[in-house]
Amino acid sequence: MNLKELSELLGLSQTTVSRALNGYPEVSEATREKVRLAAEKFNYSPNTRARGLATGRTHAVGHVIPLSTKHEVVNPVFTDFVAGASEIYSRENYDMHLTVVPDESEAQAYRKIASKGSTDGLIVHGPKQNDPRITLLQEIGLPFVVHGRSGSTQEGSYSWVDINNARAFERATAFLIDLGHTRIGLLNGLETMDFAAKRREGFRKALRDRGLEENPDFCHSSEMTEHYGYAATMEMLERDVRPTAVLASSMIVGIGVRRACDTMGLKLGRDLSLIIHDDDLSYLRNGDKEPIYTATRSSVRQAGRICGELLMEKIANPDTPHKQVLMEAELIIGQTTGPAPKE
């Protein structure tokens, strides 16, 4: 069915139907709903190219991905985030453009996207502290939303969705201390990135509040891979004085910790306690009915949905006030934590 046929069926002009489908305010809510229901019933999909010519929009959203492996977005978490955001894009009849570029060409890619007018807005991934991309995009004037934050100095000047990383890791560390652990390790992500820096802050605060000192031999920062979790844990476990508990910044790192324990003949939850961050991934579940890993949990797919919603709002009305959404992580008790071993 085309626009003309749908208009004739409804007894409305093509202009009115088009405006109703595109959310123009001069069309009444009753008419918009009538048109929407008819479009769904008869499986009518607007021609996005024609609609773009009428509205000045491309009906596409951009994601720019740097090639570097030393970057948060190479983590498979990105797939679940995009799945959540795509639910919103699909609902709003938006396409998604993925641009993969060398790290040194990222700024150029943003400028090219803006000059070509190939997307109506962007989602920024993996922000570093004081990330220059935010200032660049503000200068360019293209609507954007950040998944994460970029330090504290600019937080109110753009829209973002983030986890309360500092609070999550403070709670997790305090939980381990309450179990009697005083030698606690941290396997963090790259601490040039804001989420990892905030997790380190929370970890340190919990130790400081309980009168404990951070042991630099037990603290590591790297790309969040299974091998990193394995190698860093092996290095700690082979020391004369080793940690009795470890915090890991992702389940993938935690799987490496588990492999190291198997190699050393140790049992998680008895010989070494482990808390991971669980992004509630659809394809890498932390158990079925009962969690396997004790974890700080926050759904990255839900973060994707919220980012998608905020970006649609910014595209529809670029002058709308910036919105910030801070998601709290749950502390989920699983099988990988227990009292500190007696010595």
Tab-separated table of C-alpha atoms in Angstrom:
chain	number	residue	atom	x	y	z
A	1	MET	CA	0.000	0.000	0.000
A	2	ASN	CA	1.273	3.466	-0.879
A	3	LEU	CA	0.515	6.875	0.639
A	4	LYS	CA	-2.199	7.697	-1.895
A	5	GLU	CA	-4.079	4.454	-1.257
A	6	LEU	CA	-3.860	4.867	2.522
A	7	SER	CA	-5.125	8.454	2.244
A	8	GLU	CA	-8.092	7.420	0.103
A	9	LEU	CA	-8.938	4.626	2.511
A	10	LEU	CA	-8.987	7.056	5.446
A	11	GLY	CA	-10.721	9.859	3.556
A	12	LEU	CA	-7.853	12.220	4.380
A	13	SER	CA	-5.476	14.200	2.207
A	14	GLN	CA	-2.015	12.787	1.548
A	15	THR	CA	-0.543	15.823	3.287
A	16	THR	CA	-2.552	15.160	6.453
A	17	VAL	CA	-1.591	11.465	6.505
A	18	SER	CA	2.070	12.297	5.948
A	19	ARG	CA	2.045	14.931	8.676
A	20	ALA	CA	0.269	12.556	11.072
A	21	LEU	CA	2.880	9.849	10.509
A	22	ASN	CA	5.708	12.332	10.995
A	23	GLY	CA	4.345	13.756	14.242
A	24	TYR	CA	3.588	17.290	13.125
A	25	PRO	CA	1.932	19.191	16.011
A	26	GLU	CA	-0.810	20.760	13.882
A	27	VAL	CA	-2.389	17.320	13.390
A	28	SER	CA	-4.746	16.349	16.227
A	29	GLU	CA	-3.909	13.436	18.488
A	30	ALA	CA	-7.080	11.643	17.383
A	31	THR	CA	-6.108	11.909	13.699
A	32	ARG	CA	-2.529	10.778	14.415
A	33	GLU	CA	-3.807	7.726	16.257
A	34	LYS	CA	-6.315	6.925	13.501
A	35	VAL	CA	-3.570	7.100	10.851
A	36	ARG	CA	-1.107	5.099	12.968
A	37	LEU	CA	-3.576	2.251	13.519
A	38	ALA	CA	-4.468	2.112	9.826
A	39	ALA	CA	-0.791	2.124	8.830
A	40	GLU	CA	-0.129	-0.801	11.180
A	41	LYS	CA	-3.203	-2.720	10.010
A	42	PHE	CA	-2.339	-2.412	6.326
A	43	ASN	CA	1.436	-2.733	6.861
A	44	TYR	CA	2.142	0.698	5.408
A	45	SER	CA	5.753	1.880	5.727
A	46	PRO	CA	6.606	5.464	4.691
A	47	ASN	CA	9.210	5.962	2.000
A	48	THR	CA	12.151	7.167	4.099
A	49	ARG	CA	13.820	8.921	1.155
A	50	ALA	CA	10.675	10.900	0.381
A	51	ARG	CA	10.107	11.602	4.044
A	52	GLY	CA	13.689	12.816	4.347
A	53	LEU	CA	13.149	15.282	1.528
A	54	ALA	CA	10.019	16.568	3.254
A	55	THR	CA	11.471	16.831	6.780
A	56	GLY	CA	15.137	17.524	6.089
A	57	ARG	CA	16.090	14.375	8.005
A	58	THR	CA	17.895	11.228	6.925
A	59	HIS	CA	16.196	8.946	9.471
A	60	ALA	CA	19.551	7.387	10.275
A	61	VAL	CA	21.598	7.244	13.482
A	62	GLY	CA	25.385	6.938	13.505
A	63	HIS	CA	27.811	4.945	15.652
A	64	VAL	CA	31.531	5.606	15.065
A	65	ILE	CA	33.773	2.741	16.194
A	66	PRO	CA	37.578	3.115	16.506
A	67	LEU	CA	39.669	0.164	15.286
A	68	SER	CA	41.942	0.025	18.333
A	69	THR	CA	41.708	-3.128	20.411
A	70	LYS	CA	42.606	-1.033	23.441
A	71	HIS	CA	39.075	0.268	23.618
A	72	GLU	CA	35.919	-0.529	25.527
A	73	VAL	CA	33.683	-0.999	22.499
A	74	VAL	CA	35.535	-4.080	21.242
A	75	ASN	CA	33.969	-5.794	24.245
A	76	PRO	CA	30.942	-7.906	23.190
A	77	VAL	CA	28.891	-5.720	25.550
A	78	PHE	CA	28.594	-3.403	22.529
A	79	THR	CA	26.387	-5.911	20.718
A	80	ASP	CA	23.791	-5.968	23.485
A	81	PHE	CA	23.854	-2.182	23.741
A	82	VAL	CA	23.156	-1.841	20.013
A	83	ALA	CA	20.386	-4.446	20.274
A	84	GLY	CA	18.654	-2.294	22.890
A	85	ALA	CA	19.139	0.945	20.960
A	86	SER	CA	17.936	-0.720	17.747
A	87	GLU	CA	14.576	-1.478	19.357
A	88	ILE	CA	14.031	2.275	19.530
A	89	TYR	CA	15.444	2.930	16.045
A	90	SER	CA	13.104	0.309	14.578
A	91	ARG	CA	10.086	1.727	16.370
A	92	GLU	CA	10.889	5.197	15.008
A	93	ASN	CA	11.700	3.831	11.523
A	94	TYR	CA	15.373	4.835	11.768
A	95	ASP	CA	18.325	3.062	10.173
A	96	MET	CA	21.688	2.619	11.886
A	97	HIS	CA	25.014	3.507	10.246
A	98	LEU	CA	28.147	1.911	11.681
A	99	THR	CA	31.428	3.631	10.763
A	100	VAL	CA	34.688	1.870	11.657
A	101	VAL	CA	37.757	4.118	11.528
A	102	PRO	CA	41.387	4.192	12.727
A	103	ASP	CA	41.637	5.893	16.112
A	104	GLU	CA	43.526	8.864	14.689
A	105	SER	CA	40.761	9.454	12.112
A	106	GLU	CA	37.830	9.507	14.541
A	107	ALA	CA	37.504	13.307	14.685
A	108	GLN	CA	37.681	13.485	10.901
A	109	ALA	CA	34.920	10.868	10.683
A	110	TYR	CA	32.592	12.978	12.836
A	111	ARG	CA	33.253	16.060	10.708
A	112	LYS	CA	32.630	14.068	7.524
A	113	ILE	CA	29.334	12.712	8.852
A	114	ALA	CA	28.193	16.234	9.717
A	115	SER	CA	29.259	17.723	6.370
A	116	LYS	CA	27.580	14.954	4.358
A	117	GLY	CA	24.430	15.097	6.472
A	118	SER	CA	24.328	11.300	6.447
A	119	THR	CA	22.820	10.926	9.928
A	120	ASP	CA	20.457	12.895	12.138
A	121	GLY	CA	22.377	12.125	15.322
A	122	LEU	CA	25.086	10.035	16.969
A	123	ILE	CA	25.725	7.899	20.016
A	124	VAL	CA	29.225	8.237	21.478
A	125	HIS	CA	30.775	5.125	23.040
A	126	GLY	CA	33.577	4.518	25.493
A	127	PRO	CA	34.154	8.081	26.722
A	128	LYS	CA	37.492	8.920	28.255
A	129	GLN	CA	37.845	11.511	30.987
A	130	ASN	CA	37.565	14.982	29.459
A	131	ASP	CA	36.904	13.362	26.091
A	132	PRO	CA	37.633	15.785	23.201
A	133	ARG	CA	34.889	14.201	21.073
A	134	ILE	CA	32.241	15.874	23.226
A	135	THR	CA	33.631	19.358	22.622
A	136	LEU	CA	34.000	18.550	18.911
A	137	LEU	CA	30.392	17.386	18.547
A	138	GLN	CA	29.137	20.415	20.431
A	139	GLU	CA	31.032	22.620	17.956
A	140	ILE	CA	29.677	20.665	14.979
A	141	GLY	CA	26.117	20.959	16.290
A	142	LEU	CA	25.021	17.391	15.503
A	143	PRO	CA	22.645	15.897	18.130
A	144	PHE	CA	24.368	13.231	20.228
A	145	VAL	CA	24.043	11.154	23.390
A	146	VAL	CA	26.977	9.635	25.289
A	147	HIS	CA	26.922	6.083	26.639
A	148	GLY	CA	28.884	6.828	29.796
A	149	ARG	CA	30.336	10.094	31.039
A	150	SER	CA	33.464	12.115	30.457
A	151	GLY	CA	34.612	13.236	33.882
A	152	SER	CA	32.750	15.744	36.009
A	153	THR	CA	33.582	19.105	34.404
A	154	GLN	CA	31.169	18.837	31.437
A	155	GLU	CA	28.484	16.512	32.813
A	156	GLY	CA	25.608	18.987	32.543
A	157	SER	CA	26.447	20.188	29.038
A	158	TYR	CA	25.343	17.072	27.117
A	159	SER	CA	22.974	14.100	27.398
A	160	TRP	CA	24.334	10.846	28.774
A	161	VAL	CA	23.352	7.465	30.219
A	162	ASP	CA	25.691	5.824	32.708
A	163	ILE	CA	25.974	3.380	35.587
A	164	ASN	CA	26.871	4.661	39.040
A	165	ASN	CA	30.202	2.869	38.705
A	166	ALA	CA	31.804	4.403	41.782
A	167	ARG	CA	28.906	3.424	44.027
A	168	ALA	CA	28.694	-0.089	42.549
A	169	PHE	CA	32.336	-0.912	43.249
A	170	GLU	CA	32.260	0.794	46.644
A	171	ARG	CA	29.370	-1.480	47.660
A	172	ALA	CA	31.067	-4.568	46.242
A	173	THR	CA	34.323	-3.827	48.067
A	174	ALA	CA	32.493	-3.123	51.337
A	175	PHE	CA	30.648	-6.454	50.957
A	176	LEU	CA	33.980	-8.292	50.698
A	177	ILE	CA	35.364	-6.446	53.714
A	178	ASP	CA	32.268	-7.446	55.704
A	179	LEU	CA	33.124	-11.060	54.837
A	180	GLY	CA	36.508	-10.554	56.495
A	181	HIS	CA	38.631	-9.890	53.407
A	182	THR	CA	41.443	-7.371	53.830
A	183	ARG	CA	43.630	-8.326	50.847
A	184	ILE	CA	41.440	-7.431	47.875
A	185	GLY	CA	42.536	-7.217	44.238
A	186	LEU	CA	41.040	-5.139	41.421
A	187	LEU	CA	41.083	-6.218	37.771
A	188	ASN	CA	39.857	-3.022	36.182
A	189	GLY	CA	39.304	-1.855	32.623
A	190	LEU	CA	41.514	0.787	31.035
A	191	GLU	CA	41.615	3.577	33.597
A	192	THR	CA	41.940	6.281	30.948
A	193	MET	CA	38.248	5.540	30.424
A	194	ASP	CA	35.742	7.177	32.723
A	195	PHE	CA	33.852	4.052	33.843
A	196	ALA	CA	37.071	2.375	35.003
A	197	ALA	CA	38.369	5.508	36.740
A	198	LYS	CA	35.119	5.755	38.691
A	199	ARG	CA	35.244	2.071	39.649
A	200	ARG	CA	38.757	2.588	41.028
A	201	GLU	CA	37.462	5.581	43.032
A	202	GLY	CA	34.699	3.470	44.579
A	203	PHE	CA	37.124	0.635	45.373
A	204	ARG	CA	39.547	3.037	47.077
A	205	LYS	CA	36.797	4.785	49.039
A	206	ALA	CA	35.534	1.532	50.531
A	207	LEU	CA	39.049	0.547	51.594
A	208	ARG	CA	39.763	3.989	53.016
A	209	ASP	CA	36.486	4.099	54.959
A	210	ARG	CA	37.416	0.793	56.655
A	211	GLY	CA	40.984	1.829	57.412
A	212	LEU	CA	42.549	-0.474	54.798
A	213	GLU	CA	45.289	0.353	52.313
A	214	GLU	CA	45.235	-0.419	48.605
A	215	ASN	CA	47.946	-2.882	47.579
A	216	PRO	CA	49.293	-1.815	44.144
A	217	ASP	CA	50.484	-5.387	43.521
A	218	PHE	CA	46.841	-6.492	43.535
A	219	CYS	CA	45.512	-3.768	41.194
A	220	HIS	CA	45.590	-4.066	37.413
A	221	SER	CA	44.169	-2.087	34.501
A	222	SER	CA	43.884	-3.326	30.922
A	223	GLU	CA	41.583	-4.216	28.044
A	224	MET	CA	38.870	-6.446	29.464
A	225	THR	CA	39.652	-9.867	27.982
A	226	GLU	CA	39.579	-13.392	29.358
A	227	HIS	CA	43.363	-13.693	28.926
A	228	TYR	CA	43.919	-10.511	30.938
A	229	GLY	CA	41.808	-11.943	33.765
A	230	TYR	CA	43.743	-15.194	33.667
A	231	ALA	CA	47.251	-13.717	33.425
A	232	ALA	CA	46.730	-11.031	36.084
A	233	THR	CA	45.170	-13.523	38.516
A	234	MET	CA	47.980	-16.035	37.983
A	235	GLU	CA	50.530	-13.299	38.713
A	236	MET	CA	48.742	-12.410	41.978
A	237	LEU	CA	48.207	-16.017	43.070
A	238	GLU	CA	51.887	-16.873	42.580
A	239	ARG	CA	52.961	-14.213	45.091
A	240	ASP	CA	54.018	-15.168	48.630
A	241	VAL	CA	51.225	-12.944	49.934
A	242	ARG	CA	48.213	-13.136	47.667
A	243	PRO	CA	44.722	-11.638	47.692
A	244	THR	CA	41.809	-13.497	49.215
A	245	ALA	CA	39.281	-11.678	47.041
A	246	VAL	CA	39.167	-10.007	43.626
A	247	LEU	CA	36.868	-7.521	41.913
A	248	ALA	CA	36.666	-7.883	38.104
A	249	SER	CA	35.233	-5.235	35.791
A	250	SER	CA	33.407	-7.701	33.525
A	251	MET	CA	32.201	-11.280	33.399
A	252	ILE	CA	34.695	-11.947	30.617
A	253	VAL	CA	37.568	-10.989	32.929
A	254	GLY	CA	35.917	-13.085	35.648
A	255	ILE	CA	35.992	-16.160	33.397
A	256	GLY	CA	39.772	-15.660	33.202
A	257	VAL	CA	39.922	-15.480	37.010
A	258	ARG	CA	38.026	-18.775	37.201
A	259	ARG	CA	40.489	-20.417	34.789
A	260	ALA	CA	43.428	-19.240	36.901
A	261	CYS	CA	41.820	-20.736	40.009
A	262	ASP	CA	41.346	-24.035	38.181
A	263	THR	CA	45.007	-23.963	37.136
A	264	MET	CA	46.088	-23.395	40.753
A	265	GLY	CA	43.678	-25.981	42.176
A	266	LEU	CA	41.680	-23.336	44.048
A	267	LYS	CA	37.926	-23.089	44.500
A	268	LEU	CA	36.085	-19.812	43.947
A	269	GLY	CA	34.063	-18.765	46.971
A	270	ARG	CA	36.260	-20.784	49.315
A	271	ASP	CA	39.921	-20.101	48.516
A	272	LEU	CA	39.345	-16.922	46.520
A	273	SER	CA	36.234	-14.761	46.473
A	274	LEU	CA	35.268	-13.032	43.225
A	275	ILE	CA	32.813	-10.270	42.348
A	276	ILE	CA	32.317	-9.335	38.703
A	277	HIS	CA	30.389	-6.623	36.902
A	278	ASP	CA	27.514	-8.303	35.068
A	279	ASP	CA	26.029	-6.378	32.114
A	280	ASP	CA	23.081	-8.806	32.042
A	281	LEU	CA	24.080	-9.973	28.567
A	282	SER	CA	21.476	-11.879	26.598
A	283	TYR	CA	24.029	-14.355	25.203
A	284	LEU	CA	26.350	-14.724	28.239
A	285	ARG	CA	24.113	-15.233	31.226
A	286	ASN	CA	25.262	-15.203	34.825
A	287	GLY	CA	23.459	-18.420	35.632
A	288	ASP	CA	19.845	-19.328	34.929
A	289	LYS	CA	17.528	-19.151	37.937
A	290	GLU	CA	20.372	-18.613	40.393
A	291	PRO	CA	23.433	-16.430	39.690
A	292	ILE	CA	26.805	-18.132	39.395
A	293	TYR	CA	28.941	-15.070	40.081
A	294	THR	CA	28.389	-12.550	42.827
A	295	ALA	CA	28.063	-9.402	40.763
A	296	THR	CA	27.194	-5.779	40.404
A	297	ARG	CA	24.496	-5.992	37.734
A	298	SER	CA	23.137	-3.385	35.323
A	299	SER	CA	21.542	-4.126	31.954
A	300	VAL	CA	23.547	-2.715	29.046
A	301	ARG	CA	20.617	-3.489	26.730
A	302	GLN	CA	18.414	-1.220	28.838
A	303	ALA	CA	21.119	1.458	28.660
A	304	GLY	CA	20.938	1.128	24.869
A	305	ARG	CA	17.175	1.624	24.912
A	306	ILE	CA	17.470	4.739	27.067
A	307	CYS	CA	20.237	6.186	24.880
A	308	GLY	CA	18.054	5.549	21.825
A	309	GLU	CA	15.091	7.319	23.445
A	310	LEU	CA	17.185	10.341	24.438
A	311	LEU	CA	18.685	10.605	20.961
A	312	MET	CA	15.261	10.498	19.307
A	313	GLU	CA	14.193	13.344	21.603
A	314	LYS	CA	17.284	15.400	20.718
A	315	ILE	CA	16.741	14.840	16.995
A	316	ALA	CA	13.067	15.814	17.199
A	317	ASN	CA	13.875	18.922	19.222
A	318	PRO	CA	17.577	19.857	19.326
A	319	ASP	CA	16.830	22.680	21.774
A	320	THR	CA	15.351	20.372	24.403
A	321	PRO	CA	17.316	20.463	27.694
A	322	HIS	CA	20.073	17.893	28.055
A	323	LYS	CA	19.099	14.847	30.089
A	324	GLN	CA	21.329	12.680	32.262
A	325	VAL	CA	20.334	9.188	33.415
A	326	LEU	CA	22.359	7.530	36.179
A	327	MET	CA	21.501	3.847	36.563
A	328	GLU	CA	22.170	2.121	39.878
A	329	ALA	CA	23.662	-1.368	39.796
A	330	GLU	CA	22.231	-4.197	41.901
A	331	LEU	CA	24.497	-6.328	44.083
A	332	ILE	CA	23.653	-9.929	43.201
A	333	ILE	CA	24.885	-12.648	45.560
A	334	GLY	CA	26.102	-15.767	43.761
A	335	GLN	CA	28.395	-18.721	44.437
A	336	THR	CA	31.766	-17.001	44.078
A	337	THR	CA	32.020	-15.208	47.420
A	338	GLY	CA	32.498	-16.447	50.958
A	339	PRO	CA	34.277	-15.633	54.208
A	340	ALA	CA	37.985	-14.859	54.052
A	341	PRO	CA	40.004	-18.092	54.410
A	342	LYS	CA	41.497	-18.692	57.839
A	343	GLU	CA	45.280	-18.562	57.902
